[in-house]
Short mmCIF file of C-alpha atoms in Angstrom, two decimals:
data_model
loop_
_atom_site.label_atom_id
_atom_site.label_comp_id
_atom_site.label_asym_id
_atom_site.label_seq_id
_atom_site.Cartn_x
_atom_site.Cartn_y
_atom_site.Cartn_z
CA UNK A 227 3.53 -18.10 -2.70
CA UNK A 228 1.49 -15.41 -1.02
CA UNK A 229 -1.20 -13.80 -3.21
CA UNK A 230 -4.09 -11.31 -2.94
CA UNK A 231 -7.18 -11.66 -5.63
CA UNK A 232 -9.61 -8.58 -5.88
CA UNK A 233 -12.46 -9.84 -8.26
CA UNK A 234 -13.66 -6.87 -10.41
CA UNK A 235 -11.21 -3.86 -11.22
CA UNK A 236 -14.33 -1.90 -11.62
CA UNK A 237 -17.47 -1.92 -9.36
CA UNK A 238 -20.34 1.11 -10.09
CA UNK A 239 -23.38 0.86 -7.40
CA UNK A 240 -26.01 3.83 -6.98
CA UNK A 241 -26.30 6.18 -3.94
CA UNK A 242 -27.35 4.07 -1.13
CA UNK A 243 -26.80 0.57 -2.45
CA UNK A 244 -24.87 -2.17 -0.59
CA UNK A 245 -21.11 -1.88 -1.24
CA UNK A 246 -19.43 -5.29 -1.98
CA UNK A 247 -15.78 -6.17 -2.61
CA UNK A 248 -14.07 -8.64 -3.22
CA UNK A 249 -10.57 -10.14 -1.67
CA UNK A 250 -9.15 -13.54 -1.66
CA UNK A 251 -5.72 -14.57 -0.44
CA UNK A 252 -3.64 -17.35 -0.32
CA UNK A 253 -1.48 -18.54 3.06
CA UNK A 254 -0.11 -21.01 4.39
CA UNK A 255 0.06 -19.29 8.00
CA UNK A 256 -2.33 -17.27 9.59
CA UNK A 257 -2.49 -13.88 7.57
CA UNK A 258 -3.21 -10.53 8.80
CA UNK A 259 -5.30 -8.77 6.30
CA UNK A 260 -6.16 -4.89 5.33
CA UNK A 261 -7.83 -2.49 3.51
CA UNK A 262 -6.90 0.67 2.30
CA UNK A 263 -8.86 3.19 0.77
CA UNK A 264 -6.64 6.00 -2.25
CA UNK A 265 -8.59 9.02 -3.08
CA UNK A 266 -6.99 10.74 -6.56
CA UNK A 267 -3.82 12.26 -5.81
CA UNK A 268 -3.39 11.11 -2.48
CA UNK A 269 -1.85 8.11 -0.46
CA UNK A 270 -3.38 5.09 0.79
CA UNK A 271 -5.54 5.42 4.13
CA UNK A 272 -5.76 2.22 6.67
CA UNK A 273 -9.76 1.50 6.77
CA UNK A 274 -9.72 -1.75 8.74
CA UNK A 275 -7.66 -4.70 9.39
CA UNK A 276 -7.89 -8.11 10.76
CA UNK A 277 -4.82 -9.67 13.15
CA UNK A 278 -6.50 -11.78 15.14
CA UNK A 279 -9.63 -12.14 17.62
CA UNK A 280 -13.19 -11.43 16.14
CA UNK A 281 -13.70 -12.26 12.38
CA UNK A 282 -16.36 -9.22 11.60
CA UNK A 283 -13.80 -6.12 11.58
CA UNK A 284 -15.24 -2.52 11.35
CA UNK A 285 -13.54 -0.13 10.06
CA UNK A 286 -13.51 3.58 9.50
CA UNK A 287 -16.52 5.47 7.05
CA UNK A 288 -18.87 2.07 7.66
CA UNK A 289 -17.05 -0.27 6.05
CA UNK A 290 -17.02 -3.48 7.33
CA UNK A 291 -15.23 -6.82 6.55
CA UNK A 292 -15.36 -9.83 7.97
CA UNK A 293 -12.50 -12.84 7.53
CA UNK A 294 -13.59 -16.05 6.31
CA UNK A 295 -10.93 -18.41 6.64
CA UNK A 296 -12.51 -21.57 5.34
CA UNK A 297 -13.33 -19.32 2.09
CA UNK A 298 -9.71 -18.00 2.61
CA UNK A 299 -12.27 -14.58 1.53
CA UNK A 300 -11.89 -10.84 3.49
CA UNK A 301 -14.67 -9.04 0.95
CA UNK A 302 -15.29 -5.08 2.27
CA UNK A 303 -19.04 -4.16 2.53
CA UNK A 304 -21.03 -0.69 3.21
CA UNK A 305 -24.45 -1.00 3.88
CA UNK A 306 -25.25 1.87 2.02
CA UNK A 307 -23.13 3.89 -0.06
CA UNK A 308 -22.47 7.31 -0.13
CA UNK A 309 -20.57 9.85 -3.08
CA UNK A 310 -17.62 10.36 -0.86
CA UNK A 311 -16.84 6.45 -1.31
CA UNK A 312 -16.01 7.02 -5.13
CA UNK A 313 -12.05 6.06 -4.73
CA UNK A 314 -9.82 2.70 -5.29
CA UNK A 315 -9.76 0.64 -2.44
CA UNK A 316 -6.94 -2.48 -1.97
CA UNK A 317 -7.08 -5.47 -0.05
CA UNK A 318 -3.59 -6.42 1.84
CA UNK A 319 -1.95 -9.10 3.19
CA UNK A 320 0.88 -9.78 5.63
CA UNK A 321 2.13 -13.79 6.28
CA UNK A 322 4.79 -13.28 8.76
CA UNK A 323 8.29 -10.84 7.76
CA UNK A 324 7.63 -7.55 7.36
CA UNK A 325 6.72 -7.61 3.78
CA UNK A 326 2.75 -6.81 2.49
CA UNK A 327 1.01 -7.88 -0.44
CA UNK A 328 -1.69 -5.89 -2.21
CA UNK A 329 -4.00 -6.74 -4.31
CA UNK A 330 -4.36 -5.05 -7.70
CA UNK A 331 -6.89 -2.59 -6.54
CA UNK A 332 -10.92 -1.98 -7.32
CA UNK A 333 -12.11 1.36 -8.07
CA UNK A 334 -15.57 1.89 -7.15
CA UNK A 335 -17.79 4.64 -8.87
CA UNK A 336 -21.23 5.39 -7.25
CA UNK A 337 -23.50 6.86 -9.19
CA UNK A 338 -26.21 9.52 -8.15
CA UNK B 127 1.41 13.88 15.18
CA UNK B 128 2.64 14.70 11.38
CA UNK B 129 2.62 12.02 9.00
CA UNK B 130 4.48 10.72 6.28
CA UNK B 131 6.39 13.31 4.24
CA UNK B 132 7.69 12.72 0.69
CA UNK B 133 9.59 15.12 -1.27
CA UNK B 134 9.22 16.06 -4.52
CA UNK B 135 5.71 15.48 -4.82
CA UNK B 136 6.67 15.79 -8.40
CA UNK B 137 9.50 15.48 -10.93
CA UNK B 138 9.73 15.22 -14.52
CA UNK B 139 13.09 13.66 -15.77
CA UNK B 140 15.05 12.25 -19.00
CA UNK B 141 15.86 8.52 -20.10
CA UNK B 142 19.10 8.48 -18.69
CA UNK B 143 18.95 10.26 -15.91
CA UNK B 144 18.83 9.22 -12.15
CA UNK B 145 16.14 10.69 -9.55
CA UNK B 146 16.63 10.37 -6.07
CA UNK B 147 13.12 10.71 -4.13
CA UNK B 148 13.43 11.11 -0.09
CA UNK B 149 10.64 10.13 2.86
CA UNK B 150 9.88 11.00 5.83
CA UNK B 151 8.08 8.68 8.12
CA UNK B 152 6.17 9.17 11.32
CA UNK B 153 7.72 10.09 14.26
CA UNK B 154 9.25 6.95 15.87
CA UNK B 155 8.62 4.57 13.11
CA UNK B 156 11.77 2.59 12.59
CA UNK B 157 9.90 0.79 8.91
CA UNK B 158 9.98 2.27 6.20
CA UNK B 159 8.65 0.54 2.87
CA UNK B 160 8.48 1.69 -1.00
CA UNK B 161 6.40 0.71 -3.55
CA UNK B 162 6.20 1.90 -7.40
CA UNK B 163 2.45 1.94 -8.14
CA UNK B 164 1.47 2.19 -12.10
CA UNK B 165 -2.13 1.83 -13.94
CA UNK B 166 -0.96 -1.37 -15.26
CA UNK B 167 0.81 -3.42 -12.58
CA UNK B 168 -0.64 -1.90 -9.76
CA UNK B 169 1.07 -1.43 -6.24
CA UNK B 170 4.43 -3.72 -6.42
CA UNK B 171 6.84 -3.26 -3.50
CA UNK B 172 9.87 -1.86 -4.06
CA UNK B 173 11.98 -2.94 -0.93
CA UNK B 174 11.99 -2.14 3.20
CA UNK B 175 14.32 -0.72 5.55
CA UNK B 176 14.34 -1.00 9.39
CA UNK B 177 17.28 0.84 11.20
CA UNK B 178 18.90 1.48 8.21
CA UNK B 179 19.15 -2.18 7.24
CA UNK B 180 17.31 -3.89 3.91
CA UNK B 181 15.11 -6.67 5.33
CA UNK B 182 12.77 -7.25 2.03
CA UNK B 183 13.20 -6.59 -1.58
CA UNK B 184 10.88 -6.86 -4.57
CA UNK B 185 11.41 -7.91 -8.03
CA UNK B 186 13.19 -4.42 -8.84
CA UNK B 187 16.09 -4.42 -11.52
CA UNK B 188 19.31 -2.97 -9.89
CA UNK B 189 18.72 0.41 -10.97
CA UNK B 190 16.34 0.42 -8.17
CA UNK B 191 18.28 1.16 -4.58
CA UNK B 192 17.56 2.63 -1.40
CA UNK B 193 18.98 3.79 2.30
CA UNK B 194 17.78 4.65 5.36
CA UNK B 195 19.43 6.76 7.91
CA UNK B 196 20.00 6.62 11.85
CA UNK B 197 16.58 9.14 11.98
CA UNK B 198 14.41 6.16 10.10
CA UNK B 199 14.51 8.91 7.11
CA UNK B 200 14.71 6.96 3.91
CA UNK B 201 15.87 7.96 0.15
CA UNK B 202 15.06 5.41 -3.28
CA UNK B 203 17.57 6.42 -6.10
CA UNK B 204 16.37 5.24 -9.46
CA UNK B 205 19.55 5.50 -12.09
CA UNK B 206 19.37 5.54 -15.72
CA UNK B 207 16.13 5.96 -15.76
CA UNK B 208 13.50 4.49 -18.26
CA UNK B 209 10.23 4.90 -19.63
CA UNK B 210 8.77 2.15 -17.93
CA UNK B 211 10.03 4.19 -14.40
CA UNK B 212 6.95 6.73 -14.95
CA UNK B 213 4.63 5.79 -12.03
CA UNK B 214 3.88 7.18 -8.66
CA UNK B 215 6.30 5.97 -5.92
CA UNK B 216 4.60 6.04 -2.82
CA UNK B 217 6.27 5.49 1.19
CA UNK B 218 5.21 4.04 4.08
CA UNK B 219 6.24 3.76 7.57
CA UNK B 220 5.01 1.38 10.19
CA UNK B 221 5.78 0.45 13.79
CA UNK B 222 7.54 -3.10 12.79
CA UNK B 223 10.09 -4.02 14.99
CA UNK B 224 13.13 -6.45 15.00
CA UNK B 225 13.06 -9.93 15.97
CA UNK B 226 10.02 -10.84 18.59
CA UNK B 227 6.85 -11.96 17.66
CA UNK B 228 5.82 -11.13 14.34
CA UNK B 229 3.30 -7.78 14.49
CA UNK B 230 0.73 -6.82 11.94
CA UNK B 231 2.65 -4.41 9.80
CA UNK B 232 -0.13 -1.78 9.32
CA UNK B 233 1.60 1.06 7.37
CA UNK B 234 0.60 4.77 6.87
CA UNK B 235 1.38 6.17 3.52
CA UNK B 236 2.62 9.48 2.40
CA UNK B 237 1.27 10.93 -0.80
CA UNK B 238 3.35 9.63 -2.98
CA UNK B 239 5.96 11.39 -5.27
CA UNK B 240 4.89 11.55 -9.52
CA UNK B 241 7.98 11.00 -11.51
CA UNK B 242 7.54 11.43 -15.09
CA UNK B 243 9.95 10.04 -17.60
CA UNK B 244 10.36 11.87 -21.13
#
């Protein structure tokens, strides 16, 4: 069965620390993986995705991710983070069909 | 290019009652995909529609149903509604088409319509 693992519901780093998040999936067929990005009140927002080709995907805002398929891993990073990243950001899958799986979400607070 | 449209963005309703919520998706996006997204269970998928047909459905009780229409415009209809139903109910439409290689289904998300069940 297809799954998507984000390790942490909750991740606080200060202003200009190294974002890291977490994402493991399971597949039995290639996958093609996302992130989104939900500020409060709003939709989701595409920030990157990986179909195929280079394994170190960037993405909109400096985020980053890069696909690890021996680790069956897609973790998010941001070199440095800024206030504007304070949202809840889900990792995605798609295995073939039209149907995508999402993880159950991080929220990540920055602090000043 | 506008994007995804929902309407209401909100609605307060009774146990008992139905809701019907409606989307809009992005100009020549044939996809369109719900999902009910709640603090505790997170974003589940609700079910997907391409050319008005229902090519994926989640682990939704009956009361959960949906259409789609010859424009790609899509309604849910939630009847006899419950407590449990409170949650946002976001759409999403995406370029997937029918048959052919599968494609990355990257989907772009309206903002969601808050239903609130008293």
């Amino acid at each position: 069965a297809q799954s998507v693992t984000q390790l942490g519901s909750h991740v606080s780093v200060s202003e200009g620390a190294l974002v890291l998040l977490r994402c493991n999936y399971s597949s039995s067929v290639p996958p093609y993986l996302f992130w989104y990005v939900q500020y409060p009140n709003q939709g989701l927002q595409l920030l990157l995705k990986y179909t195929t080709g280079a394994t170190l995907v960037k993405g909109i805002n400096g985020f980053e991710a890069e696909f690890k398929k021996s680790e069956t891993s897609f973790h998010l990073t941001k070199p440095s983070a800024h206030m504007s990243d304070a949202a809840e950001y889900f990792c995605a899958v798609t295995m073939g069909g039209f149907k995508t799986i999402f993880g159950a979400g991080t929220r990540l607070f920055v602090k000043a | 290019k506008a994007g995804v449209t929902q309407t209401p963005r909100y609605l307060i309703k009774t146990r008992g009652q139905q809701v019907t919520l409606s989307c809009s998706p992005i100009s020549g996006h044939r996809s369109v995909s719900w999902y009910q997204q709640t603090p505790g269970q997170g974003l589940q998928f609700l079910f997907e529609y391409f050319s008005e047909t229902q090519r994926n459905k989640g682990n939704f009780p009956g009361r959960f149903s949906g259409r789609q229409f010859s424009n790609s415009r899509s309604e849910m209809n939630v009847s006899t509604l419950e407590l449990g139903d409170s949650a946002l109910y976001l759409c999403a439409s995406s370029l997937a088409e029918a048959g052919g290689p599968v494609t990355y289904n990257e989907q772009f998300f309206g903002p969601g319509t808050r239903l609130t069940v008293l």
